[in-house]
Amino acid sequence: MSKIEVDLREIRSLNQNLRSIEEQVDGAKRGVSRLSRQIPGQISERHQIRDRLHAVCSQIERLEEQLDELYDVTRSCVEQYAEAESENRRNANAFD
C-alpha cells in the first residue's frame, strides 16, 4: 500500500488564507451597505434597490458564516490528523 503524504503546514497556511478572504468579503459587504445609504430614497424605493442591496448583504453574511465554518472544520481536521499521526508513531515505536 502506498503511503499518503499530507503537508499539514501547507494546509494550515491555506486555511489561514481564509481569514484574509473573510476580511475582503466583509469589505465588500460594507461597500454594498455604504452604497445602499448613498442612493437617494426616492430612487431606491421606486426600483427596490435598497431591498435588493440588503438581500446582497444578507447573502454576503451567509458567505462569511460559511467561510468561518470551513476554517473551523479544516482547523479541527488538521488537529485530529496531527494527533492521529502522532499516536500512530508512538504505537509504531512501541513495536520496534
PDB file of C-alpha atoms in Angstrom:
ATOM      1  CA  MET A   1       0.000   0.000   0.000  1.00  0.00           C
ATOM      2  CA  SER A   2       1.343   3.428  -0.884  1.00  0.00           C
ATOM      3  CA  LYS A   3       1.941   5.989   1.811  1.00  0.00           C
ATOM      4  CA  ILE A   4      -0.247   9.082   1.891  1.00  0.00           C
ATOM      5  CA  GLU A   5       1.688  12.280   2.455  1.00  0.00           C
ATOM      6  CA  VAL A   6      -0.185  15.200   3.995  1.00  0.00           C
ATOM      7  CA  ASP A   7       1.566  18.544   4.332  1.00  0.00           C
ATOM      8  CA  LEU A   8      -0.097  19.898   7.462  1.00  0.00           C
ATOM      9  CA  ARG A   9       1.971  23.066   7.350  1.00  0.00           C
ATOM     10  CA  GLU A  10       0.645  23.832   3.856  1.00  0.00           C
ATOM     11  CA  ILE A  11      -2.930  23.058   4.850  1.00  0.00           C
ATOM     12  CA  ARG A  12      -2.638  25.325   7.889  1.00  0.00           C
ATOM     13  CA  SER A  13      -1.222  28.084   5.714  1.00  0.00           C
ATOM     14  CA  LEU A  14      -4.003  27.741   3.160  1.00  0.00           C
ATOM     15  CA  ASN A  15      -6.598  27.645   5.901  1.00  0.00           C
ATOM     16  CA  GLN A  16      -5.151  30.849   7.352  1.00  0.00           C
ATOM     17  CA  ASN A  17      -5.742  32.464   3.943  1.00  0.00           C
ATOM     18  CA  LEU A  18      -9.460  32.055   4.596  1.00  0.00           C
ATOM     19  CA  ARG A  19      -9.191  34.775   7.232  1.00  0.00           C
ATOM     20  CA  SER A  20      -7.860  37.175   4.616  1.00  0.00           C
ATOM     21  CA  ILE A  21     -10.649  36.204   2.244  1.00  0.00           C
ATOM     22  CA  GLU A  22     -13.191  36.796   5.012  1.00  0.00           C
ATOM     23  CA  GLU A  23     -11.802  40.298   5.520  1.00  0.00           C
ATOM     24  CA  GLN A  24     -12.156  41.020   1.801  1.00  0.00           C
ATOM     25  CA  VAL A  25     -15.719  39.690   1.796  1.00  0.00           C
ATOM     26  CA  ASP A  26     -16.522  41.852   4.822  1.00  0.00           C
ATOM     27  CA  GLY A  27     -15.109  44.865   2.964  1.00  0.00           C
ATOM     28  CA  ALA A  28     -17.397  44.108   0.026  1.00  0.00           C
ATOM     29  CA  LYS A  29     -20.374  43.885   2.374  1.00  0.00           C
ATOM     30  CA  ARG A  30     -19.521  47.254   3.920  1.00  0.00           C
ATOM     31  CA  GLY A  31     -19.188  48.721   0.417  1.00  0.00           C
ATOM     32  CA  VAL A  32     -22.623  47.444  -0.595  1.00  0.00           C
ATOM     33  CA  SER A  33     -24.119  48.771   2.634  1.00  0.00           C
ATOM     34  CA  ARG A  34     -22.470  52.163   2.101  1.00  0.00           C
ATOM     35  CA  LEU A  35     -23.748  52.260  -1.480  1.00  0.00           C
ATOM     36  CA  SER A  36     -27.254  51.476  -0.267  1.00  0.00           C
ATOM     37  CA  ARG A  37     -27.178  54.516   2.032  1.00  0.00           C
ATOM     38  CA  GLN A  38     -25.859  56.797  -0.713  1.00  0.00           C
ATOM     39  CA  ILE A  39     -28.695  56.188  -3.171  1.00  0.00           C
ATOM     40  CA  PRO A  40     -31.446  58.779  -2.816  1.00  0.00           C
ATOM     41  CA  GLY A  41     -34.548  57.325  -1.129  1.00  0.00           C
ATOM     42  CA  GLN A  42     -36.912  58.188  -3.955  1.00  0.00           C
ATOM     43  CA  ILE A  43     -34.802  56.298  -6.497  1.00  0.00           C
ATOM     44  CA  SER A  44     -34.121  53.314  -4.301  1.00  0.00           C
ATOM     45  CA  GLU A  45     -37.804  52.940  -3.341  1.00  0.00           C
ATOM     46  CA  ARG A  46     -39.048  53.102  -6.910  1.00  0.00           C
ATOM     47  CA  HIS A  47     -36.735  50.363  -8.110  1.00  0.00           C
ATOM     48  CA  GLN A  48     -36.460  48.473  -4.795  1.00  0.00           C
ATOM     49  CA  ILE A  49     -32.719  48.998  -4.966  1.00  0.00           C
ATOM     50  CA  ARG A  50     -32.289  49.295  -1.208  1.00  0.00           C
ATOM     51  CA  ASP A  51     -34.152  45.992  -0.666  1.00  0.00           C
ATOM     52  CA  ARG A  52     -32.026  44.282  -3.292  1.00  0.00           C
ATOM     53  CA  LEU A  53     -28.811  45.611  -1.804  1.00  0.00           C
ATOM     54  CA  HIS A  54     -29.966  44.479   1.636  1.00  0.00           C
ATOM     55  CA  ALA A  55     -30.535  40.986   0.167  1.00  0.00           C
ATOM     56  CA  VAL A  56     -26.989  41.066  -1.240  1.00  0.00           C
ATOM     57  CA  CYS A  57     -25.640  41.990   2.207  1.00  0.00           C
ATOM     58  CA  SER A  58     -27.564  39.072   3.710  1.00  0.00           C
ATOM     59  CA  GLN A  59     -26.070  36.693   1.150  1.00  0.00           C
ATOM     60  CA  ILE A  60     -22.599  38.041   1.857  1.00  0.00           C
ATOM     61  CA  GLU A  61     -23.163  37.488   5.592  1.00  0.00           C
ATOM     62  CA  ARG A  62     -24.103  33.864   4.876  1.00  0.00           C
ATOM     63  CA  LEU A  63     -20.908  33.504   2.832  1.00  0.00           C
ATOM     64  CA  GLU A  64     -18.918  34.877   5.775  1.00  0.00           C
ATOM     65  CA  GLU A  65     -20.548  32.301   8.048  1.00  0.00           C
ATOM     66  CA  GLN A  66     -19.717  29.513   5.603  1.00  0.00           C
ATOM     67  CA  LEU A  67     -16.097  30.651   5.338  1.00  0.00           C
ATOM     68  CA  ASP A  68     -15.857  30.714   9.121  1.00  0.00           C
ATOM     69  CA  GLU A  69     -17.337  27.212   9.336  1.00  0.00           C
ATOM     70  CA  LEU A  70     -14.883  25.978   6.699  1.00  0.00           C
ATOM     71  CA  TYR A  71     -11.985  27.491   8.642  1.00  0.00           C
ATOM     72  CA  ASP A  72     -13.121  25.842  11.886  1.00  0.00           C
ATOM     73  CA  VAL A  73     -13.727  22.422  10.307  1.00  0.00           C
ATOM     74  CA  THR A  74     -10.400  22.468   8.472  1.00  0.00           C
ATOM     75  CA  ARG A  75      -8.526  23.519  11.599  1.00  0.00           C
ATOM     76  CA  SER A  76     -10.216  20.773  13.610  1.00  0.00           C
ATOM     77  CA  CYS A  77      -9.458  18.140  10.951  1.00  0.00           C
ATOM     78  CA  VAL A  78      -5.799  19.150  10.797  1.00  0.00           C
ATOM     79  CA  GLU A  79      -5.527  18.918  14.589  1.00  0.00           C
ATOM     80  CA  GLN A  80      -7.202  15.497  14.608  1.00  0.00           C
ATOM     81  CA  TYR A  81      -4.980  14.258  11.771  1.00  0.00           C
ATOM     82  CA  ALA A  82      -1.839  15.508  13.511  1.00  0.00           C
ATOM     83  CA  GLU A  83      -2.882  13.789  16.740  1.00  0.00           C
ATOM     84  CA  ALA A  84      -3.650  10.531  14.901  1.00  0.00           C
ATOM     85  CA  GLU A  85      -0.253  10.642  13.168  1.00  0.00           C
ATOM     86  CA  SER A  86       1.460  11.253  16.465  1.00  0.00           C
ATOM     87  CA  GLU A  87      -0.384   8.342  18.062  1.00  0.00           C
ATOM     88  CA  ASN A  88       0.498   6.097  15.109  1.00  0.00           C
ATOM     89  CA  ARG A  89       4.171   6.983  15.515  1.00  0.00           C
ATOM     90  CA  ARG A  90       4.030   6.204  19.242  1.00  0.00           C
ATOM     91  CA  ASN A  91       2.365   2.867  18.529  1.00  0.00           C
ATOM     92  CA  ALA A  92       4.895   2.027  15.787  1.00  0.00           C
ATOM     93  CA  ASN A  93       7.785   2.881  18.143  1.00  0.00           C
ATOM     94  CA  ALA A  94       6.296   0.582  20.763  1.00  0.00           C
ATOM     95  CA  PHE A  95       6.662  -2.332  18.326  1.00  0.00           C
ATOM     96  CA  ASP A  96      10.299  -1.558  17.491  1.00  0.00           C
TER      97      ASP A  96
END
